[in-house]
Amino acid sequence: MGQDTLRVYLVDDDSIFAVITEVTLKKLYPNVELLHFLNGEEALAHIDGTENTIPSLLFLDINMPLMNGWEFLDELARGNVPAFPICMVSSSIDPEDRRKAESNPRIIDFIEKPFEKTKLIELIEQLETALAE
């Protein structure tokens, strides 16, 4: 993915979580490009498969209106979009959600909300290392 800056997408209808995530990311990584989508439909409309619409990392909530996280993943799999890392973020305590996320090859991690700043740093550092290789 030949991009120099990290492009992070947040697909989540929780505006408070979105603001906290954006502020934290921008404080830690000022050059991060962050786009926020309120549901899977909005995100899919933006991700058209061209390089400038593919995120370096996508944070995906499970429970959202119009199109939830699982439906987003199903639609993404049907499209002709290059693979990119997805981190499922959810307040769900259902073990089935975690199991389903762990069995999906596109999902690199499952994080319960709210997540710790250290977890965010760990994910971004892993991503930067992978992109540098």
PDB file of C-alpha atoms in Angstrom:
ATOM      1  CA  MET A   1       0.000   0.000   0.000  1.00  0.00           C
ATOM      2  CA  GLY A   2       2.243   2.831  -1.153  1.00  0.00           C
ATOM      3  CA  GLN A   3       1.101   5.565   1.213  1.00  0.00           C
ATOM      4  CA  ASP A   4       3.369   7.669   3.422  1.00  0.00           C
ATOM      5  CA  THR A   5       0.863   8.764   6.062  1.00  0.00           C
ATOM      6  CA  LEU A   6      -1.302   6.457   8.077  1.00  0.00           C
ATOM      7  CA  ARG A   7      -4.906   6.601   6.935  1.00  0.00           C
ATOM      8  CA  VAL A   8      -7.176   5.453   9.772  1.00  0.00           C
ATOM      9  CA  TYR A   9     -10.917   4.971   9.351  1.00  0.00           C
ATOM     10  CA  LEU A  10     -13.269   4.796  12.294  1.00  0.00           C
ATOM     11  CA  VAL A  11     -16.635   3.208  11.535  1.00  0.00           C
ATOM     12  CA  ASP A  12     -18.715   3.772  14.662  1.00  0.00           C
ATOM     13  CA  ASP A  13     -21.960   5.541  15.525  1.00  0.00           C
ATOM     14  CA  ASP A  14     -20.796   6.438  19.048  1.00  0.00           C
ATOM     15  CA  SER A  15     -19.811  10.099  18.695  1.00  0.00           C
ATOM     16  CA  ILE A  16     -18.177  10.293  22.140  1.00  0.00           C
ATOM     17  CA  PHE A  17     -15.949   7.298  21.381  1.00  0.00           C
ATOM     18  CA  ALA A  18     -15.142   8.794  17.975  1.00  0.00           C
ATOM     19  CA  VAL A  19     -14.067  12.141  19.454  1.00  0.00           C
ATOM     20  CA  ILE A  20     -11.941  10.493  22.161  1.00  0.00           C
ATOM     21  CA  THR A  21     -10.298   8.219  19.574  1.00  0.00           C
ATOM     22  CA  GLU A  22      -9.645  11.114  17.204  1.00  0.00           C
ATOM     23  CA  VAL A  23      -8.160  13.358  19.892  1.00  0.00           C
ATOM     24  CA  THR A  24      -5.980  10.536  21.215  1.00  0.00           C
ATOM     25  CA  LEU A  25      -4.760   9.533  17.752  1.00  0.00           C
ATOM     26  CA  LYS A  26      -4.010  13.098  16.681  1.00  0.00           C
ATOM     27  CA  LYS A  27      -2.146  13.787  19.917  1.00  0.00           C
ATOM     28  CA  LEU A  28       0.002  10.658  19.558  1.00  0.00           C
ATOM     29  CA  TYR A  29       0.365  10.745  15.765  1.00  0.00           C
ATOM     30  CA  PRO A  30      -0.190  14.271  14.381  1.00  0.00           C
ATOM     31  CA  ASN A  31       0.239  13.107  10.767  1.00  0.00           C
ATOM     32  CA  VAL A  32      -2.496  10.475  10.929  1.00  0.00           C
ATOM     33  CA  GLU A  33      -5.323  11.045   8.479  1.00  0.00           C
ATOM     34  CA  LEU A  34      -8.524  10.039  10.287  1.00  0.00           C
ATOM     35  CA  LEU A  35     -11.921   9.667   8.655  1.00  0.00           C
ATOM     36  CA  HIS A  36     -15.032   8.910  10.708  1.00  0.00           C
ATOM     37  CA  PHE A  37     -18.083   7.112   9.314  1.00  0.00           C
ATOM     38  CA  LEU A  38     -21.298   6.611  11.291  1.00  0.00           C
ATOM     39  CA  ASN A  39     -22.091   3.200   9.794  1.00  0.00           C
ATOM     40  CA  GLY A  40     -20.896   0.557   7.374  1.00  0.00           C
ATOM     41  CA  GLU A  41     -22.855   1.988   4.437  1.00  0.00           C
ATOM     42  CA  GLU A  42     -21.030   5.329   4.671  1.00  0.00           C
ATOM     43  CA  ALA A  43     -17.659   3.612   4.853  1.00  0.00           C
ATOM     44  CA  LEU A  44     -18.383   1.306   1.900  1.00  0.00           C
ATOM     45  CA  ALA A  45     -19.524   4.266  -0.185  1.00  0.00           C
ATOM     46  CA  HIS A  46     -16.109   5.849   0.410  1.00  0.00           C
ATOM     47  CA  ILE A  47     -13.945   2.732  -0.072  1.00  0.00           C
ATOM     48  CA  ASP A  48     -14.056   2.201  -3.819  1.00  0.00           C
ATOM     49  CA  GLY A  49     -10.949   0.043  -4.151  1.00  0.00           C
ATOM     50  CA  THR A  50      -8.615   2.752  -5.410  1.00  0.00           C
ATOM     51  CA  GLU A  51      -5.427   3.246  -3.413  1.00  0.00           C
ATOM     52  CA  ASN A  52      -6.410   6.673  -2.063  1.00  0.00           C
ATOM     53  CA  THR A  53      -9.572   5.226  -0.467  1.00  0.00           C
ATOM     54  CA  ILE A  54      -7.998   2.178   1.198  1.00  0.00           C
ATOM     55  CA  PRO A  55      -7.237   2.704   4.892  1.00  0.00           C
ATOM     56  CA  SER A  56      -4.019   1.691   6.608  1.00  0.00           C
ATOM     57  CA  LEU A  57      -6.235   0.569   9.482  1.00  0.00           C
ATOM     58  CA  LEU A  58      -9.983   0.508  10.031  1.00  0.00           C
ATOM     59  CA  PHE A  59     -11.630   0.452  13.460  1.00  0.00           C
ATOM     60  CA  LEU A  60     -15.027  -1.216  13.120  1.00  0.00           C
ATOM     61  CA  ASP A  61     -17.873  -1.221  15.624  1.00  0.00           C
ATOM     62  CA  ILE A  62     -20.323  -4.129  15.639  1.00  0.00           C
ATOM     63  CA  ASN A  63     -23.627  -2.503  16.551  1.00  0.00           C
ATOM     64  CA  MET A  64     -24.549   0.403  14.275  1.00  0.00           C
ATOM     65  CA  PRO A  65     -27.686   1.540  12.446  1.00  0.00           C
ATOM     66  CA  LEU A  66     -28.286   0.826   8.730  1.00  0.00           C
ATOM     67  CA  MET A  67     -25.361  -1.584   8.402  1.00  0.00           C
ATOM     68  CA  ASN A  68     -23.630  -3.207  11.345  1.00  0.00           C
ATOM     69  CA  GLY A  69     -20.020  -4.369  11.465  1.00  0.00           C
ATOM     70  CA  TRP A  70     -20.772  -7.942  10.404  1.00  0.00           C
ATOM     71  CA  GLU A  71     -22.818  -6.752   7.417  1.00  0.00           C
ATOM     72  CA  PHE A  72     -19.991  -4.372   6.488  1.00  0.00           C
ATOM     73  CA  LEU A  73     -17.519  -7.270   6.478  1.00  0.00           C
ATOM     74  CA  ASP A  74     -19.881  -9.365   4.326  1.00  0.00           C
ATOM     75  CA  GLU A  75     -20.257  -6.563   1.788  1.00  0.00           C
ATOM     76  CA  LEU A  76     -16.536  -5.871   1.797  1.00  0.00           C
ATOM     77  CA  ALA A  77     -15.848  -9.537   1.030  1.00  0.00           C
ATOM     78  CA  ARG A  78     -18.196  -9.339  -1.991  1.00  0.00           C
ATOM     79  CA  GLY A  79     -16.395  -6.319  -3.437  1.00  0.00           C
ATOM     80  CA  ASN A  80     -13.157  -6.042  -5.310  1.00  0.00           C
ATOM     81  CA  VAL A  81     -11.286  -4.216  -2.554  1.00  0.00           C
ATOM     82  CA  PRO A  82      -7.678  -4.975  -1.590  1.00  0.00           C
ATOM     83  CA  ALA A  83      -7.227  -6.365   1.913  1.00  0.00           C
ATOM     84  CA  PHE A  84      -6.456  -3.952   4.729  1.00  0.00           C
ATOM     85  CA  PRO A  85      -6.238  -4.466   8.508  1.00  0.00           C
ATOM     86  CA  ILE A  86      -9.449  -4.189  10.500  1.00  0.00           C
ATOM     87  CA  CYS A  87      -9.677  -3.919  14.267  1.00  0.00           C
ATOM     88  CA  MET A  88     -13.094  -4.718  15.695  1.00  0.00           C
ATOM     89  CA  VAL A  89     -14.005  -2.365  18.546  1.00  0.00           C
ATOM     90  CA  SER A  90     -17.097  -3.055  20.571  1.00  0.00           C
ATOM     91  CA  SER A  91     -18.750  -2.755  23.938  1.00  0.00           C
ATOM     92  CA  SER A  92     -20.237  -6.212  23.331  1.00  0.00           C
ATOM     93  CA  ILE A  93     -19.509  -8.779  26.013  1.00  0.00           C
ATOM     94  CA  ASP A  94     -20.951 -11.610  23.924  1.00  0.00           C
ATOM     95  CA  PRO A  95     -18.246 -14.288  23.559  1.00  0.00           C
ATOM     96  CA  GLU A  96     -19.751 -15.204  20.173  1.00  0.00           C
ATOM     97  CA  ASP A  97     -18.805 -11.757  18.831  1.00  0.00           C
ATOM     98  CA  ARG A  98     -15.181 -12.282  19.886  1.00  0.00           C
ATOM     99  CA  ARG A  99     -15.136 -15.797  18.398  1.00  0.00           C
ATOM    100  CA  LYS A 100     -16.623 -14.555  15.135  1.00  0.00           C
ATOM    101  CA  ALA A 101     -14.073 -11.734  14.952  1.00  0.00           C
ATOM    102  CA  GLU A 102     -11.163 -14.072  15.658  1.00  0.00           C
ATOM    103  CA  SER A 103     -12.286 -16.404  12.868  1.00  0.00           C
ATOM    104  CA  ASN A 104     -12.419 -13.611  10.271  1.00  0.00           C
ATOM    105  CA  PRO A 105      -9.090 -13.320   8.400  1.00  0.00           C
ATOM    106  CA  ARG A 106      -9.562  -9.563   7.800  1.00  0.00           C
ATOM    107  CA  ILE A 107      -9.769  -8.784  11.523  1.00  0.00           C
ATOM    108  CA  ILE A 108      -6.399  -8.332  13.204  1.00  0.00           C
ATOM    109  CA  ASP A 109      -7.713  -7.632  16.713  1.00  0.00           C
ATOM    110  CA  PHE A 110     -10.857  -7.365  18.838  1.00  0.00           C
ATOM    111  CA  ILE A 111     -10.836  -4.592  21.421  1.00  0.00           C
ATOM    112  CA  GLU A 112     -13.486  -3.881  23.999  1.00  0.00           C
ATOM    113  CA  LYS A 113     -14.507  -0.236  24.320  1.00  0.00           C
ATOM    114  CA  PRO A 114     -13.265   1.911  25.800  1.00  0.00           C
ATOM    115  CA  PHE A 115      -9.758   0.818  24.912  1.00  0.00           C
ATOM    116  CA  GLU A 116      -6.565   1.889  26.580  1.00  0.00           C
ATOM    117  CA  LYS A 117      -4.231   4.380  24.933  1.00  0.00           C
ATOM    118  CA  THR A 118      -1.444   1.782  25.204  1.00  0.00           C
ATOM    119  CA  LYS A 119      -3.451  -0.609  23.008  1.00  0.00           C
ATOM    120  CA  LEU A 120      -3.852   2.096  20.382  1.00  0.00           C
ATOM    121  CA  ILE A 121      -0.115   2.782  20.440  1.00  0.00           C
ATOM    122  CA  GLU A 122       0.623  -0.937  20.128  1.00  0.00           C
ATOM    123  CA  LEU A 123      -1.649  -1.289  17.083  1.00  0.00           C
ATOM    124  CA  ILE A 124      -0.216   1.759  15.304  1.00  0.00           C
ATOM    125  CA  GLU A 125       3.371   0.686  15.999  1.00  0.00           C
ATOM    126  CA  GLN A 126       2.664  -2.802  14.607  1.00  0.00           C
ATOM    127  CA  LEU A 127       1.126  -1.227  11.547  1.00  0.00           C
ATOM    128  CA  GLU A 128       4.042   1.172  11.007  1.00  0.00           C
ATOM    129  CA  THR A 129       6.492  -1.727  11.331  1.00  0.00           C
ATOM    130  CA  ALA A 130       4.545  -3.801   8.798  1.00  0.00           C
ATOM    131  CA  LEU A 131       4.339  -0.895   6.350  1.00  0.00           C
ATOM    132  CA  ALA A 132       8.094  -0.256   6.636  1.00  0.00           C
ATOM    133  CA  GLU A 133       8.939  -3.842   5.642  1.00  0.00           C
TER     134      GLU A 133
END
